[in-house]
Structure formats: structure tokens, C-alpha cells
Tab-separated table of C-alpha atoms and ligand atoms in Angstrom:
chain	number	residue	atom	x	y	z
I	44	MET	CA	-17.276	-11.178	-43.306
I	45	ASN	CA	-18.614	-13.294	-45.669
I	46	ARG	CA	-19.965	-11.651	-48.897
I	47	LEU	CA	-22.115	-13.845	-49.297
I	48	ASP	CA	-24.276	-12.424	-46.008
I	49	LYS	CA	-24.424	-8.919	-46.779
I	50	PRO	CA	-27.400	-7.935	-47.792
I	51	HIS	CA	-28.540	-7.088	-51.092
I	52	PHE	CA	-30.124	-4.249	-52.602
I	53	ASN	CA	-31.079	-1.318	-55.780
I	54	LYS	CA	-30.635	-2.203	-59.858
I	55	LYS	CA	-30.414	1.109	-60.243
I	56	GLY	CA	-26.887	0.299	-58.835
I	57	GLY	CA	-24.840	3.945	-58.933
I	58	LYS	CA	-21.601	5.543	-56.619
I	59	ASN	CA	-21.805	4.489	-53.021
I	60	MET	CA	-24.185	1.624	-54.233
I	61	VAL	CA	-24.448	-1.573	-53.309
I	62	SER	CA	-24.933	-3.839	-55.766
I	63	ASN	CA	-25.710	-7.250	-56.811
I	64	VAL	CA	-23.190	-9.110	-59.167
I	65	LEU	CA	-24.028	-11.990	-61.132
I	66	ILE	CA	-21.029	-12.697	-63.068
I	67	ILE	CA	-22.245	-15.449	-66.431
I	68	GLY	CA	-19.396	-18.071	-67.197
I	69	SER	CA	-17.121	-20.290	-66.130
I	70	GLY	CA	-13.796	-19.974	-67.581
I	71	GLY	CA	-10.417	-18.485	-65.891
I	72	ARG	CA	-11.512	-15.345	-66.326
I	73	GLU	CA	-14.879	-15.381	-64.554
I	74	HIS	CA	-13.309	-16.993	-62.375
I	75	ALA	CA	-10.438	-13.882	-62.070
I	76	LEU	CA	-13.459	-11.471	-62.312
I	77	ALA	CA	-14.773	-12.622	-60.067
I	78	TRP	CA	-12.101	-12.449	-57.204
I	79	LYS	CA	-11.388	-8.500	-57.944
I	80	LEU	CA	-15.327	-8.468	-57.671
I	81	ALA	CA	-15.729	-9.397	-54.232
I	82	GLN	CA	-12.938	-7.310	-53.067
I	83	SER	CA	-14.768	-4.141	-53.896
I	84	SER	CA	-16.475	-2.072	-50.722
I	85	ARG	CA	-20.008	-2.307	-52.322
I	86	ILE	CA	-20.451	-6.218	-54.568
I	87	GLY	CA	-23.568	-7.217	-53.096
I	88	LYS	CA	-24.388	-10.754	-53.486
I	89	LEU	CA	-22.505	-11.986	-55.902
I	90	TYR	CA	-23.144	-14.224	-58.290
I	91	ILE	CA	-21.786	-16.540	-61.191
I	92	ALA	CA	-23.481	-18.337	-63.608
I	93	PRO	CA	-23.226	-21.397	-63.875
I	94	GLY	CA	-19.261	-21.012	-62.725
I	95	ASN	CA	-16.828	-23.433	-61.141
I	96	GLY	CA	-14.916	-25.752	-58.960
I	97	GLY	CA	-13.339	-22.919	-57.793
I	98	THR	CA	-15.332	-20.317	-57.998
I	99	ARG	CA	-18.155	-21.309	-55.752
I	100	GLN	CA	-15.354	-20.051	-52.644
I	101	ILE	CA	-15.610	-17.096	-52.653
I	102	ALA	CA	-19.881	-16.310	-54.825
I	103	GLU	CA	-22.686	-18.723	-55.731
I	104	ASN	CA	-22.673	-20.526	-57.629
I	105	VAL	CA	-25.623	-20.271	-59.881
I	106	ALA	CA	-26.490	-23.759	-62.381
I	107	ILE	CA	-27.746	-21.733	-65.312
I	108	ASP	CA	-25.977	-22.167	-68.673
I	109	ALA	CA	-23.938	-19.201	-69.689
I	110	THR	CA	-26.509	-19.141	-73.172
I	111	ASP	CA	-29.559	-20.014	-71.220
I	112	ILE	CA	-30.490	-15.917	-71.820
I	113	ASP	CA	-33.580	-16.394	-70.284
I	114	GLY	CA	-32.688	-18.839	-67.481
I	115	LEU	CA	-30.400	-15.833	-66.842
I	116	VAL	CA	-32.596	-12.518	-66.846
I	117	GLN	CA	-35.329	-14.073	-64.949
I	118	PHE	CA	-32.135	-15.222	-62.726
I	119	ALA	CA	-30.722	-11.501	-62.777
I	120	GLU	CA	-35.090	-10.380	-62.710
I	121	LYS	CA	-35.614	-12.296	-58.832
I	122	ASN	CA	-32.557	-11.981	-57.132
I	123	GLU	CA	-31.674	-8.276	-57.277
I	124	VAL	CA	-29.110	-7.942	-59.612
I	125	GLY	CA	-27.716	-5.113	-60.295
I	126	LEU	CA	-25.274	-5.599	-62.470
I	127	THR	CA	-24.776	-8.279	-64.404
I	128	VAL	CA	-20.673	-9.790	-66.439
I	129	VAL	CA	-20.404	-10.978	-69.091
I	130	GLY	CA	-17.792	-13.520	-69.698
I	131	PRO	CA	-17.824	-15.697	-72.745
I	132	ASP	CA	-18.893	-14.533	-76.737
I	133	ASP	CA	-21.573	-17.167	-77.439
I	134	PRO	CA	-24.045	-15.426	-75.312
I	135	LEU	CA	-23.130	-11.938	-76.794
I	136	ALA	CA	-23.658	-13.253	-80.356
I	137	LEU	CA	-26.744	-14.591	-79.585
I	138	GLY	CA	-27.916	-11.216	-77.354
I	139	VAL	CA	-27.886	-11.634	-74.362
I	140	VAL	CA	-26.852	-7.466	-73.638
I	141	ASP	CA	-30.258	-6.139	-75.955
I	142	ALA	CA	-32.375	-9.351	-73.746
I	143	PHE	CA	-30.483	-7.834	-70.361
I	144	GLN	CA	-31.551	-3.834	-71.984
I	145	ALA	CA	-34.852	-4.800	-73.337
I	146	ARG	CA	-36.379	-5.122	-69.578
I	147	GLY	CA	-33.927	-2.770	-68.089
I	148	LEU	CA	-31.411	-4.553	-66.606
I	149	ARG	CA	-27.761	-3.128	-66.071
I	150	ILE	CA	-25.393	-6.023	-68.109
I	151	PHE	CA	-21.695	-4.895	-69.357
I	152	GLY	CA	-21.061	-5.967	-72.151
I	153	PRO	CA	-22.145	-5.007	-75.846
I	154	THR	CA	-25.121	-5.219	-77.407
I	155	ARG	CA	-24.886	-8.992	-80.955
I	156	ALA	CA	-24.521	-5.340	-83.357
I	157	ALA	CA	-22.104	-4.891	-82.090
I	158	ALA	CA	-20.671	-8.351	-81.219
I	159	GLU	CA	-20.793	-8.451	-84.696
I	160	ILE	CA	-17.442	-7.201	-84.839
I	161	GLU	CA	-16.262	-10.308	-83.110
I	162	SER	CA	-18.515	-13.180	-83.999
I	163	SER	CA	-18.825	-12.368	-87.681
I	164	LYS	CA	-14.244	-11.905	-89.367
I	165	ALA	CA	-16.825	-10.721	-92.515
I	166	PHE	CA	-18.088	-8.271	-90.933
I	167	ALA	CA	-14.799	-7.508	-89.144
I	168	LYS	CA	-12.452	-7.470	-92.669
I	169	ASN	CA	-14.876	-5.797	-94.191
I	170	LEU	CA	-15.550	-2.812	-91.899
I	171	MET	CA	-11.539	-2.985	-91.304
I	172	ASN	CA	-10.814	-2.289	-95.160
I	173	GLU	CA	-13.882	0.528	-95.258
I	174	ALA	CA	-12.042	2.274	-92.356
I	175	GLY	CA	-8.315	1.609	-93.934
I	176	ILE	CA	-7.714	-0.048	-90.321
I	177	PRO	CA	-4.464	-1.407	-90.434
I	178	THR	CA	-5.514	-5.601	-91.593
I	179	ALA	CA	-3.886	-8.435	-92.901
I	180	THR	CA	-5.080	-8.739	-96.749
I	181	PHE	CA	-7.363	-10.788	-97.684
I	182	LYS	CA	-10.781	-12.545	-99.704
I	183	ILE	CA	-13.952	-13.743	-98.128
I	184	PHE	CA	-15.575	-17.182	-99.826
I	185	SER	CA	-18.541	-18.955	-99.344
I	186	GLU	CA	-17.611	-21.359	-102.415
I	187	TYR	CA	-14.892	-24.142	-101.759
I	188	ASP	CA	-13.762	-23.520	-105.533
I	189	LYS	CA	-13.124	-20.311	-105.577
I	190	ALA	CA	-11.097	-20.255	-102.259
I	191	LEU	CA	-8.973	-22.933	-103.742
I	192	ALA	CA	-8.160	-21.329	-107.481
I	193	TYR	CA	-7.149	-17.957	-104.556
I	194	VAL	CA	-5.972	-19.821	-102.688
I	195	ARG	CA	-3.205	-21.585	-105.159
I	196	GLU	CA	-2.550	-18.888	-107.302
I	197	HIS	CA	-1.060	-17.191	-103.513
I	198	GLY	CA	0.413	-20.715	-101.811
I	199	ALA	CA	1.841	-20.171	-98.514
I	200	PRO	CA	2.106	-19.074	-95.926
I	201	ILE	CA	-1.092	-18.220	-95.913
I	202	VAL	CA	-4.098	-18.464	-93.461
I	203	ILE	CA	-7.631	-19.845	-93.571
I	204	LYS	CA	-10.423	-19.457	-91.081
I	205	ALA	CA	-14.159	-20.379	-89.699
I	206	SER	CA	-15.569	-16.917	-90.231
I	207	GLY	CA	-17.839	-17.740	-87.161
I	208	LEU	CA	-17.315	-17.980	-83.624
I	209	ALA	CA	-15.613	-22.110	-83.300
I	210	LEU	CA	-13.893	-22.179	-80.160
I	211	GLY	CA	-11.204	-20.665	-81.209
I	212	LYS	CA	-10.435	-23.689	-84.161
I	213	GLY	CA	-11.488	-22.413	-86.973
I	214	VAL	CA	-8.630	-20.639	-87.783
I	215	TYR	CA	-5.619	-22.245	-90.139
I	216	VAL	CA	-1.920	-20.692	-89.937
I	217	CYS	CA	-1.755	-22.834	-93.191
I	218	LYS	CA	2.616	-23.036	-93.596
I	219	THR	CA	2.212	-24.906	-97.002
I	220	LEU	CA	-0.130	-25.587	-99.858
I	221	ALA	CA	-1.303	-28.821	-98.508
I	222	GLN	CA	-1.855	-27.932	-95.184
I	223	ALA	CA	-4.724	-24.627	-96.799
I	224	GLU	CA	-5.827	-27.040	-99.201
I	225	ALA	CA	-6.512	-29.608	-96.412
I	226	ALA	CA	-8.228	-27.043	-94.214
I	227	LEU	CA	-10.522	-25.968	-96.837
I	228	ALA	CA	-11.162	-29.487	-97.367
I	229	GLU	CA	-12.206	-29.580	-93.824
I	230	ILE	CA	-14.111	-26.232	-93.510
I	231	MET	CA	-15.974	-25.964	-96.875
I	232	LEU	CA	-17.246	-30.032	-97.865
I	233	GLU	CA	-16.373	-31.561	-94.531
I	234	ASN	CA	-17.935	-28.500	-92.644
I	235	VAL	CA	-16.608	-30.261	-89.390
I	236	HIS	CA	-17.099	-26.260	-87.757
I	237	LYS	CA	-20.613	-26.659	-89.139
I	238	GLU	CA	-22.440	-22.827	-89.607
I	239	ALA	CA	-19.753	-20.956	-88.626
I	240	GLY	CA	-17.389	-22.087	-91.870
I	241	LYS	CA	-20.317	-21.219	-94.291
I	242	GLU	CA	-17.737	-18.698	-95.107
I	243	VAL	CA	-14.272	-18.265	-94.590
I	244	VAL	CA	-12.075	-15.582	-94.480
I	245	VAL	CA	-8.421	-16.046	-96.653
I	246	GLU	CA	-6.211	-13.972	-95.450
I	247	GLU	CA	-2.162	-12.464	-95.619
I	248	PHE	CA	0.192	-14.245	-93.215
I	249	LEU	CA	1.345	-12.058	-91.019
I	250	ASP	CA	4.447	-12.061	-89.387
I	251	GLY	CA	5.961	-10.880	-85.948
I	252	GLN	CA	5.263	-10.653	-82.328
I	253	GLU	CA	1.307	-11.039	-80.756
I	254	ILE	CA	0.000	-9.060	-78.569
I	255	SER	CA	-3.552	-7.971	-77.048
I	256	ILE	CA	-4.649	-4.644	-75.982
I	257	HIS	CA	-8.296	-4.070	-74.213
I	258	ALA	CA	-10.379	-1.066	-73.685
I	259	PHE	CA	-12.685	-0.731	-71.446
I	260	CYS	CA	-15.011	1.422	-73.211
I	261	ASP	CA	-18.410	2.827	-72.717
I	262	GLY	CA	-19.917	3.543	-75.222
I	263	LYS	CA	-18.225	6.840	-76.018
I	264	ASN	CA	-15.405	7.120	-74.500
I	265	HIS	CA	-12.831	4.810	-73.322
I	266	VAL	CA	-9.870	3.639	-71.390
I	267	LEU	CA	-7.063	1.100	-72.728
I	268	LEU	CA	-4.974	-0.926	-70.342
I	269	PRO	CA	-2.491	-2.188	-70.329
I	270	PRO	CA	-1.314	-4.849	-73.587
I	271	ALA	CA	-0.548	-7.845	-73.250
I	272	GLN	CA	0.999	-11.398	-74.176
I	273	ASP	CA	-1.193	-14.379	-74.499
I	274	HIS	CA	0.326	-17.994	-75.934
I	275	LYS	CA	-2.015	-19.261	-78.601
I	276	PRO	CA	-0.084	-22.364	-79.562
I	277	ILE	CA	-0.317	-25.915	-76.650
I	278	ARG	CA	3.534	-26.413	-76.895
I	279	ASN	CA	7.326	-24.155	-76.047
I	280	GLY	CA	8.319	-22.199	-78.793
I	281	ASP	CA	4.924	-21.549	-80.277
I	282	LYS	CA	4.827	-25.376	-81.923
I	283	GLY	CA	1.787	-27.165	-82.128
I	284	LYS	CA	-2.051	-26.578	-81.998
I	285	ASN	CA	-4.462	-23.501	-81.059
I	286	THR	CA	-5.394	-23.273	-77.781
I	287	GLY	CA	-7.942	-21.428	-76.025
I	288	GLY	CA	-4.568	-19.599	-74.662
I	289	MET	CA	-2.054	-21.008	-72.617
I	290	GLY	CA	-0.143	-17.960	-70.785
I	291	THR	CA	0.242	-14.426	-70.629
I	292	ILE	CA	2.332	-11.890	-68.717
I	293	ALA	CA	1.265	-7.342	-68.474
I	294	PRO	CA	2.313	-5.328	-69.282
I	295	LEU	CA	4.704	-5.402	-72.255
I	296	SER	CA	8.012	-3.303	-71.972
I	297	TRP	CA	8.523	-3.409	-75.347
I	298	VAL	CA	5.271	-2.300	-76.530
I	299	SER	CA	6.304	1.800	-75.903
I	300	ALA	CA	4.136	4.840	-75.783
I	301	ASP	CA	4.002	5.768	-79.308
I	302	ALA	CA	3.505	2.419	-80.521
I	303	LEU	CA	0.227	2.217	-77.786
I	304	ARG	CA	-0.036	5.854	-79.151
I	305	ASP	CA	-0.220	4.731	-82.956
I	306	ILE	CA	-2.482	1.497	-81.838
I	307	ASP	CA	-5.278	3.451	-80.633
I	308	GLU	CA	-5.776	5.965	-83.042
I	309	ARG	CA	-4.689	3.749	-85.813
I	310	ILE	CA	-7.173	0.665	-84.513
I	311	VAL	CA	-8.906	1.175	-81.111
I	312	CYS	CA	-10.318	4.634	-82.264
I	313	SER	CA	-11.201	3.945	-85.402
I	314	THR	CA	-13.101	0.632	-84.753
I	315	LEU	CA	-15.344	3.020	-82.518
I	316	GLN	CA	-15.994	4.705	-84.447
I	317	ALA	CA	-16.991	2.538	-87.413
I	318	LEU	CA	-18.592	0.847	-85.526
I	319	ALA	CA	-20.762	4.071	-83.931
I	320	LYS	CA	-21.222	5.416	-87.649
I	321	ARG	CA	-22.892	1.735	-88.280
I	322	GLY	CA	-25.124	2.964	-84.846
I	323	ARG	CA	-23.293	-0.202	-82.568
I	324	GLN	CA	-22.447	1.459	-80.391
I	325	PHE	CA	-19.706	-0.864	-78.679
I	326	THR	CA	-19.396	-1.047	-74.862
I	327	GLY	CA	-18.086	-3.308	-72.904
I	328	LEU	CA	-14.458	-4.594	-73.309
I	329	LEU	CA	-12.860	-5.044	-77.364
I	330	TYR	CA	-9.325	-6.622	-77.079
I	331	PRO	CA	-8.076	-5.877	-80.165
I	332	GLY	CA	-5.589	-9.061	-80.938
I	333	LEU	CA	-2.379	-7.908	-83.172
I	334	LYS	CA	1.031	-8.475	-85.041
I	335	MET	CA	3.516	-5.669	-85.044
I	336	THR	CA	5.169	-5.566	-87.903
I	337	THR	CA	7.599	-4.485	-89.548
I	338	SER	CA	5.313	-2.095	-91.154
I	339	GLY	CA	3.107	-1.394	-87.893
I	340	PRO	CA	0.857	-3.077	-85.569
I	341	LYS	CA	-1.570	-5.145	-87.903
I	342	VAL	CA	-5.523	-6.780	-86.866
I	343	LEU	CA	-4.923	-10.246	-86.671
I	344	GLU	CA	-8.462	-10.617	-84.726
I	345	PHE	CA	-11.714	-8.743	-82.624
I	346	ASN	CA	-12.319	-9.555	-79.806
I	347	ALA	CA	-15.612	-8.421	-78.131
I	348	ARG	CA	-15.296	-9.733	-74.833
I	349	PHE	CA	-12.166	-9.519	-71.973
I	350	GLY	CA	-8.931	-12.647	-73.586
I	351	ASP	CA	-8.839	-15.609	-71.442
I	352	PRO	CA	-6.787	-16.550	-70.187
I	353	GLU	CA	-5.523	-12.466	-70.066
I	354	THR	CA	-8.354	-11.659	-67.734
I	355	GLN	CA	-6.058	-13.685	-64.866
I	356	SER	CA	-2.590	-11.192	-65.282
I	357	TYR	CA	-5.369	-8.330	-65.341
I	358	MET	CA	-6.493	-8.695	-62.363
I	359	ARG	CA	-3.902	-9.579	-60.412
I	360	LEU	CA	-2.301	-5.568	-61.826
I	361	LEU	CA	-5.584	-3.626	-61.482
I	362	LYS	CA	-5.932	-1.088	-58.353
I	363	THR	CA	-9.195	1.202	-59.156
I	364	ASP	CA	-12.609	-1.753	-57.824
I	365	LEU	CA	-13.737	-3.617	-60.383
I	366	LEU	CA	-17.060	-2.136	-59.890
I	367	ASP	CA	-17.018	1.480	-60.321
I	368	ILE	CA	-15.100	0.053	-63.731
I	369	LEU	CA	-17.591	-2.283	-65.175
I	370	GLU	CA	-21.202	-0.165	-64.260
I	371	ALA	CA	-18.695	3.211	-65.336
I	372	CYS	CA	-18.768	1.830	-68.716
I	373	VAL	CA	-22.993	0.572	-68.764
I	374	ASP	CA	-23.950	3.856	-67.614
I	375	GLY	CA	-21.086	5.788	-70.145
I	376	THR	CA	-19.458	7.754	-67.357
I	377	LEU	CA	-15.888	6.528	-67.848
I	378	ALA	CA	-14.348	9.907	-68.007
I	379	ASP	CA	-15.048	10.500	-64.902
I	380	LEU	CA	-12.784	7.750	-63.627
I	381	ALA	CA	-9.178	7.369	-63.200
I	382	ILE	CA	-8.262	3.738	-63.519
I	383	GLU	CA	-5.216	2.760	-61.844
I	384	TRP	CA	-2.015	-0.438	-61.470
I	385	HIS	CA	-0.121	-1.506	-59.321
I	386	SER	CA	3.539	-1.167	-60.808
I	387	GLY	CA	5.638	-4.317	-61.934
I	388	PHE	CA	4.416	-7.644	-63.451
I	389	ALA	CA	1.644	-10.020	-63.456
I	390	VAL	CA	1.739	-13.967	-65.056
I	391	CYS	CA	-0.404	-16.432	-66.011
I	392	VAL	CA	0.415	-20.305	-66.408
I	393	VAL	CA	-2.041	-22.571	-67.610
I	394	ILE	CA	-2.454	-26.161	-66.109
I	395	ALA	CA	-3.848	-27.850	-68.820
I	396	SER	CA	-5.003	-31.231	-68.871
I	397	GLY	CA	-3.303	-33.826	-71.212
I	398	GLY	CA	-4.281	-34.296	-75.241
I	399	TYR	CA	-5.742	-30.596	-74.589
I	400	PRO	CA	-7.306	-28.879	-77.703
I	401	ASP	CA	-8.090	-31.801	-78.769
I	402	GLU	CA	-9.604	-35.174	-76.420
I	403	TYR	CA	-9.576	-35.487	-72.755
I	404	LYS	CA	-10.405	-37.505	-69.665
I	405	LYS	CA	-12.396	-35.673	-67.525
I	406	GLY	CA	-12.768	-36.086	-63.485
I	407	LEU	CA	-9.396	-36.319	-62.462
I	408	PRO	CA	-8.382	-35.377	-59.604
I	409	ILE	CA	-6.319	-32.466	-58.946
I	410	ARG	CA	-4.375	-31.521	-56.016
I	411	GLY	CA	-0.816	-29.471	-54.501
I	412	VAL	CA	-3.594	-25.985	-55.265
I	413	ALA	CA	-3.910	-24.864	-52.142
I	414	GLU	CA	-0.193	-25.746	-51.401
I	415	ALA	CA	-0.139	-23.547	-55.101
I	416	GLY	CA	-1.681	-20.986	-53.708
I	417	ARG	CA	0.883	-20.592	-50.770
I	418	VAL	CA	3.339	-19.724	-52.034
I	419	SER	CA	4.132	-15.663	-52.541
I	420	ASP	CA	1.817	-13.019	-54.725
I	421	VAL	CA	-0.053	-15.944	-56.306
I	422	VAL	CA	-3.182	-16.519	-57.047
I	423	VAL	CA	-4.567	-20.505	-58.224
I	424	PHE	CA	-7.978	-19.348	-60.464
I	425	HIS	CA	-9.533	-22.148	-62.004
I	426	ALA	CA	-11.270	-22.208	-65.287
I	427	GLY	CA	-13.062	-25.978	-66.460
I	428	THR	CA	-12.330	-27.886	-61.957
I	429	THR	CA	-15.846	-29.120	-60.411
I	430	PHE	CA	-16.251	-29.986	-56.774
I	431	ASP	CA	-18.034	-32.974	-55.687
I	432	GLY	CA	-16.479	-32.974	-52.133
I	433	GLU	CA	-13.214	-33.342	-54.418
I	434	LEU	CA	-11.371	-31.447	-57.038
I	435	LYS	CA	-11.469	-32.732	-60.874
I	436	THR	CA	-10.776	-31.370	-64.379
I	437	SER	CA	-13.630	-31.087	-65.964
I	438	GLY	CA	-12.497	-28.924	-68.517
I	439	GLY	CA	-9.270	-29.006	-71.542
I	440	ARG	CA	-7.955	-24.903	-69.533
I	441	ALA	CA	-8.426	-26.779	-65.819
I	442	LEU	CA	-6.612	-23.876	-64.214
I	443	GLY	CA	-4.191	-20.824	-64.433
I	444	VAL	CA	-2.369	-19.327	-62.293
I	445	THR	CA	-1.170	-16.672	-61.499
I	446	ALA	CA	1.618	-13.846	-60.160
I	447	ILE	CA	3.026	-10.682	-59.452
I	448	GLY	CA	6.581	-9.483	-59.588
I	449	ASN	CA	8.573	-6.820	-58.986
I	450	THR	CA	10.077	-7.820	-62.246
I	451	LEU	CA	8.671	-10.394	-64.963
I	452	ARG	CA	11.181	-12.489	-63.841
I	453	ASP	CA	10.262	-12.443	-60.281
I	454	ALA	CA	6.361	-13.193	-60.985
I	455	LEU	CA	7.548	-16.278	-63.225
I	456	ASP	CA	9.696	-18.001	-61.046
I	457	ARG	CA	6.795	-17.413	-58.457
I	458	ALA	CA	4.183	-18.654	-61.244
I	459	TYR	CA	5.856	-21.927	-62.201
I	460	GLU	CA	7.140	-22.643	-58.188
I	461	ALA	CA	3.215	-22.810	-57.771
I	462	ALA	CA	2.669	-25.024	-60.932
I	463	HIS	CA	4.936	-27.610	-60.225
I	464	LEU	CA	2.840	-28.602	-57.007
I	465	ILE	CA	0.084	-28.716	-59.018
I	466	GLU	CA	-0.213	-32.488	-59.915
I	467	PHE	CA	-3.006	-34.365	-61.707
I	468	GLU	CA	-2.686	-37.078	-64.011
I	469	GLY	CA	-1.492	-36.096	-67.560
I	470	LYS	CA	-1.098	-32.001	-66.065
I	471	GLN	CA	0.698	-30.254	-69.278
I	472	TYR	CA	1.800	-26.773	-68.746
I	473	ARG	CA	4.204	-24.458	-71.265
I	474	SER	CA	7.162	-23.679	-69.473
I	475	ASP	CA	8.501	-21.211	-72.026
I	476	ILE	CA	5.406	-18.480	-71.052
I	477	GLY	CA	6.988	-15.147	-71.597
I	478	ALA	CA	10.607	-16.320	-72.570
I	479	LYS	CA	10.699	-13.672	-75.457
I	480	ALA	CA	10.067	-10.984	-73.589
I	481	ILE	CA	13.180	-12.537	-71.486
I	482	ALA	CA	14.997	-12.941	-73.634
I	483	MET	CA	14.663	-10.179	-75.338
I	484	GLY	CA	16.094	-7.763	-71.528
I	485	PHE	CA	12.804	-7.058	-70.391
G	1403	LIG	P1	-7.512	-15.819	-84.380
G	1403	LIG	O1	-8.515	-16.578	-83.478
G	1403	LIG	O2	-8.505	-14.507	-85.844
G	1403	LIG	O3	-7.235	-14.558	-83.655
G	1403	LIG	O4	-6.485	-16.015	-85.104
G	1403	LIG	C1	-5.905	-17.717	-83.888
G	1403	LIG	C2	-4.224	-17.561	-83.834
G	1403	LIG	O5	-3.576	-17.604	-85.718
G	1403	LIG	C3	-3.641	-16.116	-83.675
G	1403	LIG	O6	-3.001	-15.696	-82.368
G	1403	LIG	C4	-3.011	-15.640	-84.523
G	1403	LIG	O7	-1.472	-16.384	-83.510
G	1403	LIG	C5	-2.967	-16.778	-85.463
G	1403	LIG	N1	-2.712	-15.970	-87.210
G	1403	LIG	C6	-4.350	-15.400	-87.002
G	1403	LIG	N2	-4.314	-14.786	-88.019
G	1403	LIG	C7	-3.114	-15.242	-88.965
G	1403	LIG	C8	-2.310	-13.797	-89.393
G	1403	LIG	N3	-3.708	-13.409	-90.457
G	1403	LIG	N4	-0.667	-13.767	-89.782
G	1403	LIG	C9	-0.230	-15.153	-89.026
G	1403	LIG	N5	-0.889	-16.224	-87.900
G	1403	LIG	C10	-1.795	-15.026	-87.885
G	1404	LIG	N1	-6.402	-14.925	-75.521
G	1404	LIG	C1	-7.308	-15.663	-76.495
G	1404	LIG	C2	-8.788	-15.341	-76.600
G	1404	LIG	O1	-9.814	-14.856	-75.036
G	1404	LIG	O2	-9.713	-15.191	-77.493
């Protein structure tokens, strides 16, 4: 059945009620959310603003920018949208949730105040410090001279971060003092991140494996998703510049139930309590990025949204109806819902444009996506693509090839078989997604 033809309903939603849903965003994360929501038995019309070249096949792309808050509110009202789901961070930081709530519209995501846990690294670090949440030792600066003196005193390795939202490019992991000095100059003297670099966080370098934790939160209760691992640097072996994320695997067999319980108690619960104590109850998806150090898990950063490309793997593993989960978060009824996952593993391999994360060409014809999607247990999610009669690249991370398997190896083999079939000029992908877990024997 064509889901767009179904009748539409009811602003309040609720159990057994068909609901029109609006997803905000245009990336692979949003395509994956749309793919899963389209399978809900209660989905009415599914809209995505603005969407991409792939989402148009399962939802109606709506030409409203993700940061056009007034435009989104008006659209939701006019089209009887029962639930809006926020993908990216910038609308959250602009107060999209507050704006929808003020009009009595249901929306999945934290308020602007709660989303500060992501939009201000300085706020997040201070909160962690006050609440005793394990993280790298740090100091916050707004004056270049003082930051430089501190960096010279501490030496390398050291990490320098623009405090605000900087498209994932505001973090400098510096192996040498010269790199650290250059990073400070770039942020504080050349103002390359503009407002986002007004404050700078200088912090201790943490060693260990990086993992992504996700928690569905309803303001009172929360439920953890399985742990996942992203691969941030552009090149194999974690070399080269940081990107938005080049691939994910989930779950991580090497993270024990005890370790997860510890992360839940000392990091997730403590953070949600600390936010609530400050009148910033968190509803939506809380995603701490952690380093598993020899002295335990430590927080690298908080995100107030689903990870991208973690979500692409998660949606392949999730058994429960996503609409039920998102509505339970908004309605504060998460405790009444059992969330189930398929056994086995899911992976996502990102196919990026040549040159990304620096300059790259756009508008290049893409071939082989349908063939890739026919590989057993593979689903290809679009991110930076457009369709104008022909599928073309339009962003740095163009596609996310996902696969599931009974073993991690099976899932990876399928994803790479499919990734190989996709062609566009200059395409690049990491060929070592999941290699660390495989080397550890999982
Ligand atoms: P963030 O946006 O804060 O997660 O930083 C981007 C990436 O930089 C992280 O995924 C880590 O790989 C790396 N990173 C950030 N902070 C640190 C740190 N204190 N020590 C080591 N690596 C870090
Ligand atoms: N997985 C990286 C991010 O979503 O920020």
C-alpha cells in the first residue's frame, strides 16, 4: 500500500491512533528514521523537511529548511501532524521544541535549555564537573593569551574545542604543541568558527576505544539502546581529519552488561538528574560519546539527538514500532513500553564525496544504488543526494550502506559487497569499519 494515500488524523496521537509524522532533517539519520517509521502500523502521512534524494521514495519531501522554525510550525498545524521528530542539532539549539510546544504540537526532542548539553560544550563541562560525571579535566577560556599560556604549561597531547556548534569541525586533537598553538590561533584569532569559537574548552587527551551510548528519555525514565561505535576520522586506521562519522557497528559485544550498568548509573542517570535539578528536564534522545579509558568510561561530549550514522545501524536492529517509542518519550510513558531488538549485528558504511571533509564536488551522477540494495540484508540510506530525474551527490556524506547479519563479519561482508557496487566520481569509504572489534575476536 502507498502510505501517502492513507487517511490522516488526529493531533494528539496515542495508542492505536493513526498519526501523521513530520521528520526534520535531510541526512542518513533522517532517512533511517523515516524507513523505520514507514513500517509502523499506525503511520498516516509521513513528511520530511527537507529530506533528500532517497527519502522521497518513502515519504513526502517538503521544501522547508530544518532551521525555518516558523515554517515548520505552520506546516505541522496545517497538515495535522501528530508527531514531529527532530533529527539535527541546530533546530534544537534554535528552540524548535519550545516553539512547537507553545502551539500545543507534539514533538520529539529536548527543549532549547536541555539541548544546551550539546550546543554549549562549556555548559556541558561545567555540569559534569558539578555533578561528578567522569570526563577529561578541562579549563574554559575566552581570552587567547590565557588559553595559550595554559596550553604551553600543559603541553601535548591536548584537545582544543570551540564551545559552540561547529558542524563537527570545532574539535582539534593535538599531538604536538605546535598543532595546539595553531588550533588556538584558528579559533580565537582567525575566528574560523565565528560565534561557536567565542569560548574555547582546553582538555586532557583521553586514550581508549570510543563508543556511542544512546538513551530514549521521557523526562522521568530512560531506556538505553545497545552500545554502538562510530569511526570519525576520514581514513582507515583512524587517520586524517575528523568527519561527521564514516561508519558504525552495533551492538558492541566487548562492552559487558556490568560496564553498561556502570555507564547508565554514573553517566546517563547522573546527567539526566543534574539537568532536571537545573529545571532542564530532558526528553528525546541523549547520546553521550565516551572513551573507555583504563580508569573507566569518560564523557567526550553529549549530543541531544540521534547519532548519524549510528541511527542507520540502530534502525536495522530495532524490532519495536518506532512510533510507539517516540510517542512514549513525548507522553512520559516509556516505563509502560518494552523495547525489543533483533539479535545479531548491524553495520553502516558511509560512502563520501571525494575531498570530504574539506571541499568536494557536488552534482555528480550516482549509479548502482538499486543493485547495492538488492544484496541480501542490505538497505542503502541516502544522505547527501538529490534527485532531478537522475540521482546526484549533494553533500559530503552521500550514502550509508547498512547490512545486518548473525555475526559482525557477515554484516560487514554484505555491506562491503554492496558498497562496492555504488559508483560516482571520487567516491571514498573506509574499508576498516568494525575492524577493531573483529581483531578483538568479536
Ligand atoms: P567531540 O565532538 O567532542 O566528540 O569530538 C570529536 C572527536 O574528537 C571525538 O569523537 C574524539 O575522537 C576526539 N576527542 C574529543 N575529545 C577528546 C579527548 N579529550 N581526548 C581524546 N580525543 C578526543
Ligand atoms: N556519530 C556522530 C554524531 O552523530 O555526532
